[in-house]
Amino acid sequence: NRALQSNFGIRTSYLIKEASAISNSWGAVGALPQLSTSVSGVSSISDQTENPTSFIQERIETDGLTSGLNVNWTLFDGMGMFVSKSRLNLLELQSEGQSSLVIEQTVEAVDRAYHNILLQAELLSVLAESMSLSRQRLIEIKHSESYGTAGTFDRLQFENAILADSTSWLQQGVAVKFSIRNLNLLMGDPEDSVWTLTDELLPPPELPSVSDVRIAVMVDNTSLNNAILSESIAHNGVKLAQSFLYPVLGLNASFSNATSNFAVGDLEGAGRSVNTSALLTLNFNLFNGGATRRSISLAKIQADIAAVNLEDNRAQASSIVSNAYESYTLGASVYDLCVQASRNASILLDIAETSYRKGIINALDYRTLEVSLQRARVNQLSALLVWRGSYVEIQRLVGALRAPLMMN
């Protein structure tokens, strides 16, 4: 929910969607009339009293005010305005589809980042546990060394083990901080925000059959839906280009009211003029050098390209589903094997501890088994994260991660 409210990519896609909704109007396609008004005033004085060539040798004063109203309306343009409005509807749907795609990708990224923090924190705990065990062995060795029952070799082995684990622990601590910053970036929070994660890194639930998943993807995958919209927009472009083959019928109506006052010497007067007109125009482009035909041909090619892209998207979606499902199946098998390997490594270390106390094995052999347990647990956690990642990817493909925008 925090990411849906504050993620930078989602906020950008929301603004793009809002801009597309504003652009989708009948006025934008020229279907509504255009109304304009104008007012103009004039005042003039012409002094002809000293002009012997003037017929009227008087001071002429004139005042006038003219107001007008003009209406322009395209009544028919070969259905072009309706095609354009349909195109705007499709573009708005496409912007919504792009927003849905960004949301799905963000939800998937947040899930991966969240569980990656759990993984990194768990790896930090594994190293801390290993260091604690090595310190305990080191204390026992130093105690035994003081009585002459243990050698310097064993002490140095465990000291080196602590140094190696300490180095890895420090590096792992930085990895935990990196993973937290990544989650904060996705949620749009300050990078130094610290969270207490309450969920656990658990095996993902079971999936339906691959055929059911593939059907769900073909029916409701966001990328495929966007490709279908792109094809519809391309076909709409063909209709728009064809609309220029038809005549354009327009209406122009105007009304004006002009009043004037004049004075010539002792003579004064006033006048008024009212004009009303309506004009129907029919424009038909007989020949424009083949530009209209070329536009139609190009639009049809764009529609063919969109159809090929849609077919390509369907093929890619089917392939992606197969790969993701096989990754999910493989992840489950690998995780089971890693769990068994961790269990065996833990049992071996328990046996080795008893053998080490009895002097059957040395510190080097014990350390080897301890590192093996570390590696097995790391592999188990990594396999679990990969398994869950493939599950979330399939959920995104089938549209299960789609969520509404949380912004106001």
PDB file of C-alpha atoms in Angstrom, residues 21-242:
ATOM      1  CA  ALA A  21      -8.360  11.334 -19.372  1.00  0.00           C
ATOM      2  CA  ILE A  22      -8.307  15.131 -19.727  1.00  0.00           C
ATOM      3  CA  SER A  23      -7.464  14.853 -23.443  1.00  0.00           C
ATOM      4  CA  ASN A  24     -10.353  12.445 -24.061  1.00  0.00           C
ATOM      5  CA  SER A  25     -13.184  14.840 -24.859  1.00  0.00           C
ATOM      6  CA  TRP A  26     -15.475  15.650 -27.779  1.00  0.00           C
ATOM      7  CA  GLY A  27     -14.069  19.146 -27.896  1.00  0.00           C
ATOM      8  CA  ALA A  28     -10.588  17.777 -28.569  1.00  0.00           C
ATOM      9  CA  VAL A  29     -11.780  16.101 -31.799  1.00  0.00           C
ATOM     10  CA  GLY A  30     -13.643  19.146 -33.148  1.00  0.00           C
ATOM     11  CA  ALA A  31     -17.157  17.765 -32.633  1.00  0.00           C
ATOM     12  CA  LEU A  32     -18.390  20.743 -30.611  1.00  0.00           C
ATOM     13  CA  PRO A  33     -19.136  24.198 -32.012  1.00  0.00           C
ATOM     14  CA  GLN A  34     -16.707  27.069 -31.571  1.00  0.00           C
ATOM     15  CA  LEU A  35     -18.266  30.251 -30.249  1.00  0.00           C
ATOM     16  CA  SER A  36     -16.511  33.615 -30.281  1.00  0.00           C
ATOM     17  CA  THR A  37     -17.554  37.184 -29.559  1.00  0.00           C
ATOM     18  CA  SER A  38     -16.010  40.547 -30.272  1.00  0.00           C
ATOM     19  CA  VAL A  39     -16.570  44.135 -29.244  1.00  0.00           C
ATOM     20  CA  SER A  40     -14.899  47.145 -30.870  1.00  0.00           C
ATOM     21  CA  GLY A  41     -15.307  50.881 -30.369  1.00  0.00           C
ATOM     22  CA  VAL A  42     -14.202  53.833 -32.457  1.00  0.00           C
ATOM     23  CA  SER A  43     -14.058  57.554 -31.864  1.00  0.00           C
ATOM     24  CA  SER A  44     -12.858  59.981 -34.497  1.00  0.00           C
ATOM     25  CA  ILE A  45     -12.681  63.755 -35.024  1.00  0.00           C
ATOM     26  CA  SER A  46     -12.081  65.322 -38.443  1.00  0.00           C
ATOM     27  CA  ASP A  47     -11.671  69.111 -38.471  1.00  0.00           C
ATOM     28  CA  GLN A  48     -12.365  70.373 -42.005  1.00  0.00           C
ATOM     29  CA  THR A  49     -13.030  74.012 -41.073  1.00  0.00           C
ATOM     30  CA  GLU A  50      -9.822  75.252 -42.666  1.00  0.00           C
ATOM     31  CA  ASN A  51      -9.850  72.880 -45.648  1.00  0.00           C
ATOM     32  CA  PRO A  52     -11.078  74.832 -48.693  1.00  0.00           C
ATOM     33  CA  THR A  53     -11.212  71.663 -50.772  1.00  0.00           C
ATOM     34  CA  SER A  54     -13.637  69.916 -48.424  1.00  0.00           C
ATOM     35  CA  PHE A  55     -17.309  69.794 -49.405  1.00  0.00           C
ATOM     36  CA  ILE A  56     -18.290  70.098 -45.727  1.00  0.00           C
ATOM     37  CA  GLN A  57     -16.145  72.670 -43.963  1.00  0.00           C
ATOM     38  CA  GLU A  58     -17.119  71.715 -40.446  1.00  0.00           C
ATOM     39  CA  ARG A  59     -15.786  69.785 -37.472  1.00  0.00           C
ATOM     40  CA  ILE A  60     -16.973  66.179 -37.924  1.00  0.00           C
ATOM     41  CA  GLU A  61     -17.180  63.969 -34.780  1.00  0.00           C
ATOM     42  CA  THR A  62     -18.037  60.267 -34.953  1.00  0.00           C
ATOM     43  CA  ASP A  63     -18.470  57.658 -32.139  1.00  0.00           C
ATOM     44  CA  GLY A  64     -19.285  54.008 -32.788  1.00  0.00           C
ATOM     45  CA  LEU A  65     -19.624  50.643 -31.002  1.00  0.00           C
ATOM     46  CA  THR A  66     -19.769  47.298 -32.773  1.00  0.00           C
ATOM     47  CA  SER A  67     -20.443  43.946 -31.089  1.00  0.00           C
ATOM     48  CA  GLY A  68     -20.540  40.564 -32.789  1.00  0.00           C
ATOM     49  CA  LEU A  69     -21.113  36.861 -32.187  1.00  0.00           C
ATOM     50  CA  ASN A  70     -19.701  34.130 -34.433  1.00  0.00           C
ATOM     51  CA  VAL A  71     -20.347  30.357 -34.455  1.00  0.00           C
ATOM     52  CA  ASN A  72     -18.341  27.727 -36.382  1.00  0.00           C
ATOM     53  CA  TRP A  73     -19.423  24.104 -36.312  1.00  0.00           C
ATOM     54  CA  THR A  74     -18.217  21.127 -38.319  1.00  0.00           C
ATOM     55  CA  LEU A  75     -21.356  19.102 -38.974  1.00  0.00           C
ATOM     56  CA  PHE A  76     -19.778  16.211 -40.878  1.00  0.00           C
ATOM     57  CA  ASP A  77     -16.190  15.284 -41.698  1.00  0.00           C
ATOM     58  CA  GLY A  78     -16.493  11.744 -42.969  1.00  0.00           C
ATOM     59  CA  MET A  79     -17.022  10.395 -39.431  1.00  0.00           C
ATOM     60  CA  GLY A  80     -13.487  11.549 -38.618  1.00  0.00           C
ATOM     61  CA  MET A  81     -14.494  13.166 -35.332  1.00  0.00           C
ATOM     62  CA  PHE A  82     -16.166   9.957 -34.136  1.00  0.00           C
ATOM     63  CA  VAL A  83     -13.138   7.902 -35.139  1.00  0.00           C
ATOM     64  CA  SER A  84     -10.881  10.373 -33.324  1.00  0.00           C
ATOM     65  CA  LYS A  85     -13.034  10.149 -30.192  1.00  0.00           C
ATOM     66  CA  SER A  86     -12.840   6.354 -30.346  1.00  0.00           C
ATOM     67  CA  ARG A  87      -9.065   6.664 -30.667  1.00  0.00           C
ATOM     68  CA  LEU A  88      -8.918   8.863 -27.565  1.00  0.00           C
ATOM     69  CA  ASN A  89     -10.979   6.264 -25.677  1.00  0.00           C
ATOM     70  CA  LEU A  90      -8.482   3.575 -26.683  1.00  0.00           C
ATOM     71  CA  LEU A  91      -5.531   5.771 -25.735  1.00  0.00           C
ATOM     72  CA  GLU A  92      -7.038   6.353 -22.307  1.00  0.00           C
ATOM     73  CA  LEU A  93      -7.515   2.603 -21.872  1.00  0.00           C
ATOM     74  CA  GLN A  94      -3.933   2.095 -23.003  1.00  0.00           C
ATOM     75  CA  SER A  95      -2.646   4.559 -20.399  1.00  0.00           C
ATOM     76  CA  GLU A  96      -4.647   2.658 -17.772  1.00  0.00           C
ATOM     77  CA  GLY A  97      -3.077  -0.571 -19.032  1.00  0.00           C
ATOM     78  CA  GLN A  98       0.394   0.938 -18.750  1.00  0.00           C
ATOM     79  CA  SER A  99      -0.420   2.051 -15.207  1.00  0.00           C
ATOM     80  CA  SER A 100      -1.572  -1.481 -14.384  1.00  0.00           C
ATOM     81  CA  LEU A 101       1.672  -2.868 -15.782  1.00  0.00           C
ATOM     82  CA  VAL A 102       3.738  -0.455 -13.669  1.00  0.00           C
ATOM     83  CA  ILE A 103       1.689  -1.379 -10.598  1.00  0.00           C
ATOM     84  CA  GLU A 104       2.163  -5.104 -11.201  1.00  0.00           C
ATOM     85  CA  GLN A 105       5.903  -4.707 -11.663  1.00  0.00           C
ATOM     86  CA  THR A 106       6.125  -2.559  -8.543  1.00  0.00           C
ATOM     87  CA  VAL A 107       4.154  -5.050  -6.438  1.00  0.00           C
ATOM     88  CA  GLU A 108       6.437  -7.838  -7.651  1.00  0.00           C
ATOM     89  CA  ALA A 109       9.540  -5.751  -6.930  1.00  0.00           C
ATOM     90  CA  VAL A 110       8.285  -4.898  -3.421  1.00  0.00           C
ATOM     91  CA  ASP A 111       7.635  -8.574  -2.698  1.00  0.00           C
ATOM     92  CA  ARG A 112      11.133  -9.511  -3.868  1.00  0.00           C
ATOM     93  CA  ALA A 113      12.750  -6.646  -1.932  1.00  0.00           C
ATOM     94  CA  TYR A 114      10.802  -7.480   1.240  1.00  0.00           C
ATOM     95  CA  HIS A 115      11.756 -11.132   1.211  1.00  0.00           C
ATOM     96  CA  ASN A 116      15.319 -10.303   0.185  1.00  0.00           C
ATOM     97  CA  ILE A 117      15.647  -8.360   3.453  1.00  0.00           C
ATOM     98  CA  LEU A 118      14.412 -11.444   5.305  1.00  0.00           C
ATOM     99  CA  LEU A 119      16.991 -13.526   3.436  1.00  0.00           C
ATOM    100  CA  GLN A 120      19.869 -11.155   4.136  1.00  0.00           C
ATOM    101  CA  ALA A 121      18.889 -10.872   7.806  1.00  0.00           C
ATOM    102  CA  GLU A 122      18.696 -14.658   8.090  1.00  0.00           C
ATOM    103  CA  LEU A 123      22.134 -15.009   6.508  1.00  0.00           C
ATOM    104  CA  LEU A 124      23.415 -12.516   9.070  1.00  0.00           C
ATOM    105  CA  SER A 125      21.965 -14.705  11.824  1.00  0.00           C
ATOM    106  CA  VAL A 126      23.656 -17.779  10.340  1.00  0.00           C
ATOM    107  CA  LEU A 127      27.036 -16.047  10.465  1.00  0.00           C
ATOM    108  CA  ALA A 128      26.392 -14.757  13.990  1.00  0.00           C
ATOM    109  CA  GLU A 129      25.501 -18.277  15.117  1.00  0.00           C
ATOM    110  CA  SER A 130      28.646 -19.650  13.492  1.00  0.00           C
ATOM    111  CA  MET A 131      30.790 -17.009  15.225  1.00  0.00           C
ATOM    112  CA  SER A 132      29.157 -17.787  18.564  1.00  0.00           C
ATOM    113  CA  LEU A 133      29.913 -21.476  18.134  1.00  0.00           C
ATOM    114  CA  SER A 134      33.524 -20.747  17.166  1.00  0.00           C
ATOM    115  CA  ARG A 135      33.959 -18.449  20.177  1.00  0.00           C
ATOM    116  CA  GLN A 136      32.611 -21.153  22.451  1.00  0.00           C
ATOM    117  CA  ARG A 137      35.077 -23.658  20.996  1.00  0.00           C
ATOM    118  CA  LEU A 138      37.879 -21.110  21.343  1.00  0.00           C
ATOM    119  CA  ILE A 139      37.109 -20.559  25.033  1.00  0.00           C
ATOM    120  CA  GLU A 140      37.170 -24.306  25.597  1.00  0.00           C
ATOM    121  CA  ILE A 141      40.477 -24.635  23.732  1.00  0.00           C
ATOM    122  CA  LYS A 142      42.113 -21.819  25.711  1.00  0.00           C
ATOM    123  CA  HIS A 143      40.937 -23.466  28.909  1.00  0.00           C
ATOM    124  CA  SER A 144      42.325 -26.819  27.759  1.00  0.00           C
ATOM    125  CA  GLU A 145      45.534 -25.155  26.526  1.00  0.00           C
ATOM    126  CA  SER A 146      46.177 -23.782  30.008  1.00  0.00           C
ATOM    127  CA  TYR A 147      46.167 -27.367  31.267  1.00  0.00           C
ATOM    128  CA  GLY A 148      48.286 -28.622  28.388  1.00  0.00           C
ATOM    129  CA  THR A 149      45.550 -30.771  26.856  1.00  0.00           C
ATOM    130  CA  ALA A 150      45.160 -28.680  23.671  1.00  0.00           C
ATOM    131  CA  GLY A 151      47.633 -27.327  21.160  1.00  0.00           C
ATOM    132  CA  THR A 152      48.298 -23.980  19.547  1.00  0.00           C
ATOM    133  CA  PHE A 153      47.169 -25.350  16.179  1.00  0.00           C
ATOM    134  CA  ASP A 154      43.582 -25.845  17.318  1.00  0.00           C
ATOM    135  CA  ARG A 155      43.483 -22.411  18.959  1.00  0.00           C
ATOM    136  CA  LEU A 156      44.741 -20.671  15.819  1.00  0.00           C
ATOM    137  CA  GLN A 157      42.254 -22.574  13.672  1.00  0.00           C
ATOM    138  CA  PHE A 158      39.300 -21.326  15.664  1.00  0.00           C
ATOM    139  CA  GLU A 159      40.743 -17.814  15.903  1.00  0.00           C
ATOM    140  CA  ASN A 160      41.029 -17.744  12.102  1.00  0.00           C
ATOM    141  CA  ALA A 161      37.495 -19.091  11.848  1.00  0.00           C
ATOM    142  CA  ILE A 162      36.231 -16.226  14.028  1.00  0.00           C
ATOM    143  CA  LEU A 163      38.166 -13.697  11.934  1.00  0.00           C
ATOM    144  CA  ALA A 164      36.756 -15.103   8.691  1.00  0.00           C
ATOM    145  CA  ASP A 165      33.206 -15.184  10.042  1.00  0.00           C
ATOM    146  CA  SER A 166      33.588 -11.656  11.435  1.00  0.00           C
ATOM    147  CA  THR A 167      34.613 -10.367   8.008  1.00  0.00           C
ATOM    148  CA  SER A 168      31.646 -12.097   6.388  1.00  0.00           C
ATOM    149  CA  TRP A 169      29.359 -10.814   9.152  1.00  0.00           C
ATOM    150  CA  LEU A 170      30.431  -7.213   8.546  1.00  0.00           C
ATOM    151  CA  GLN A 171      29.908  -7.593   4.800  1.00  0.00           C
ATOM    152  CA  GLN A 172      26.532  -9.214   5.375  1.00  0.00           C
ATOM    153  CA  GLY A 173      25.494  -6.324   7.629  1.00  0.00           C
ATOM    154  CA  VAL A 174      26.109  -3.947   4.724  1.00  0.00           C
ATOM    155  CA  ALA A 175      24.066  -6.245   2.457  1.00  0.00           C
ATOM    156  CA  VAL A 176      21.148  -5.985   4.916  1.00  0.00           C
ATOM    157  CA  LYS A 177      21.352  -2.167   4.798  1.00  0.00           C
ATOM    158  CA  PHE A 178      21.465  -2.229   0.989  1.00  0.00           C
ATOM    159  CA  SER A 179      18.339  -4.398   0.843  1.00  0.00           C
ATOM    160  CA  ILE A 180      16.473  -2.073   3.225  1.00  0.00           C
ATOM    161  CA  ARG A 181      17.412   0.989   1.137  1.00  0.00           C
ATOM    162  CA  ASN A 182      16.132  -0.782  -1.974  1.00  0.00           C
ATOM    163  CA  LEU A 183      12.763  -1.414  -0.312  1.00  0.00           C
ATOM    164  CA  ASN A 184      12.580   2.194   0.867  1.00  0.00           C
ATOM    165  CA  LEU A 185      13.246   3.387  -2.684  1.00  0.00           C
ATOM    166  CA  LEU A 186      10.407   1.249  -4.026  1.00  0.00           C
ATOM    167  CA  MET A 187       8.036   2.582  -1.364  1.00  0.00           C
ATOM    168  CA  GLY A 188       9.137   6.183  -1.890  1.00  0.00           C
ATOM    169  CA  ASP A 189      10.290   6.490   1.741  1.00  0.00           C
ATOM    170  CA  PRO A 190      13.497   8.103   3.076  1.00  0.00           C
ATOM    171  CA  GLU A 191      16.453   5.791   2.548  1.00  0.00           C
ATOM    172  CA  ASP A 192      17.288   5.681   6.272  1.00  0.00           C
ATOM    173  CA  SER A 193      13.822   4.430   7.289  1.00  0.00           C
ATOM    174  CA  VAL A 194      14.020   1.254   9.373  1.00  0.00           C
ATOM    175  CA  TRP A 195      11.236  -1.323   9.476  1.00  0.00           C
ATOM    176  CA  THR A 196      10.308  -4.313  11.576  1.00  0.00           C
ATOM    177  CA  LEU A 197       9.323  -7.016   9.092  1.00  0.00           C
ATOM    178  CA  THR A 198       6.621  -9.230  10.557  1.00  0.00           C
ATOM    179  CA  ASP A 199       6.249 -11.827   7.782  1.00  0.00           C
ATOM    180  CA  GLU A 200       8.537 -14.807   7.346  1.00  0.00           C
ATOM    181  CA  LEU A 201      10.336 -16.247   4.345  1.00  0.00           C
ATOM    182  CA  LEU A 202       8.131 -19.266   3.732  1.00  0.00           C
ATOM    183  CA  PRO A 203       7.715 -21.700   0.830  1.00  0.00           C
ATOM    184  CA  PRO A 204       5.160 -20.404  -1.704  1.00  0.00           C
ATOM    185  CA  PRO A 205       1.773 -22.126  -2.114  1.00  0.00           C
ATOM    186  CA  GLU A 206       1.017 -24.675  -4.792  1.00  0.00           C
ATOM    187  CA  LEU A 207       0.166 -23.595  -8.322  1.00  0.00           C
ATOM    188  CA  PRO A 208      -2.459 -25.026 -10.693  1.00  0.00           C
ATOM    189  CA  SER A 209      -1.365 -26.944 -13.759  1.00  0.00           C
ATOM    190  CA  VAL A 210       0.749 -25.234 -16.404  1.00  0.00           C
ATOM    191  CA  SER A 211      -2.112 -25.451 -18.909  1.00  0.00           C
ATOM    192  CA  ASP A 212      -4.445 -23.621 -16.507  1.00  0.00           C
ATOM    193  CA  VAL A 213      -1.779 -20.970 -15.906  1.00  0.00           C
ATOM    194  CA  ARG A 214      -1.249 -20.540 -19.652  1.00  0.00           C
ATOM    195  CA  ILE A 215      -5.003 -20.098 -20.235  1.00  0.00           C
ATOM    196  CA  ALA A 216      -5.179 -17.497 -17.453  1.00  0.00           C
ATOM    197  CA  VAL A 217      -2.281 -15.590 -19.001  1.00  0.00           C
ATOM    198  CA  MET A 218      -3.846 -15.570 -22.463  1.00  0.00           C
ATOM    199  CA  VAL A 219      -7.122 -14.295 -21.009  1.00  0.00           C
ATOM    200  CA  ASP A 220      -5.972 -11.601 -18.583  1.00  0.00           C
ATOM    201  CA  ASN A 221      -2.291 -10.768 -18.983  1.00  0.00           C
ATOM    202  CA  THR A 222      -1.687  -7.017 -18.806  1.00  0.00           C
ATOM    203  CA  SER A 223       1.008  -6.930 -21.489  1.00  0.00           C
ATOM    204  CA  LEU A 224      -1.212  -8.895 -23.888  1.00  0.00           C
ATOM    205  CA  ASN A 225      -4.164  -6.618 -23.161  1.00  0.00           C
ATOM    206  CA  ASN A 226      -1.978  -3.610 -23.953  1.00  0.00           C
ATOM    207  CA  ALA A 227      -0.880  -5.232 -27.217  1.00  0.00           C
ATOM    208  CA  ILE A 228      -4.540  -5.838 -28.137  1.00  0.00           C
ATOM    209  CA  LEU A 229      -5.269  -2.159 -27.458  1.00  0.00           C
ATOM    210  CA  SER A 230      -2.321  -1.169 -29.659  1.00  0.00           C
ATOM    211  CA  GLU A 231      -3.753  -3.238 -32.500  1.00  0.00           C
ATOM    212  CA  SER A 232      -7.172  -1.597 -32.040  1.00  0.00           C
ATOM    213  CA  ILE A 233      -5.537   1.848 -32.111  1.00  0.00           C
ATOM    214  CA  ALA A 234      -3.750   0.923 -35.348  1.00  0.00           C
ATOM    215  CA  HIS A 235      -7.013  -0.180 -36.996  1.00  0.00           C
ATOM    216  CA  ASN A 236      -8.579   3.033 -35.751  1.00  0.00           C
ATOM    217  CA  GLY A 237      -5.810   4.902 -37.564  1.00  0.00           C
ATOM    218  CA  VAL A 238      -6.908   3.280 -40.830  1.00  0.00           C
ATOM    219  CA  LYS A 239     -10.475   4.525 -40.331  1.00  0.00           C
ATOM    220  CA  LEU A 240      -9.192   7.993 -39.501  1.00  0.00           C
ATOM    221  CA  ALA A 241      -7.104   8.113 -42.686  1.00  0.00           C
ATOM    222  CA  GLN A 242     -10.119   6.933 -44.737  1.00  0.00           C
TER     223      GLN A 242
END
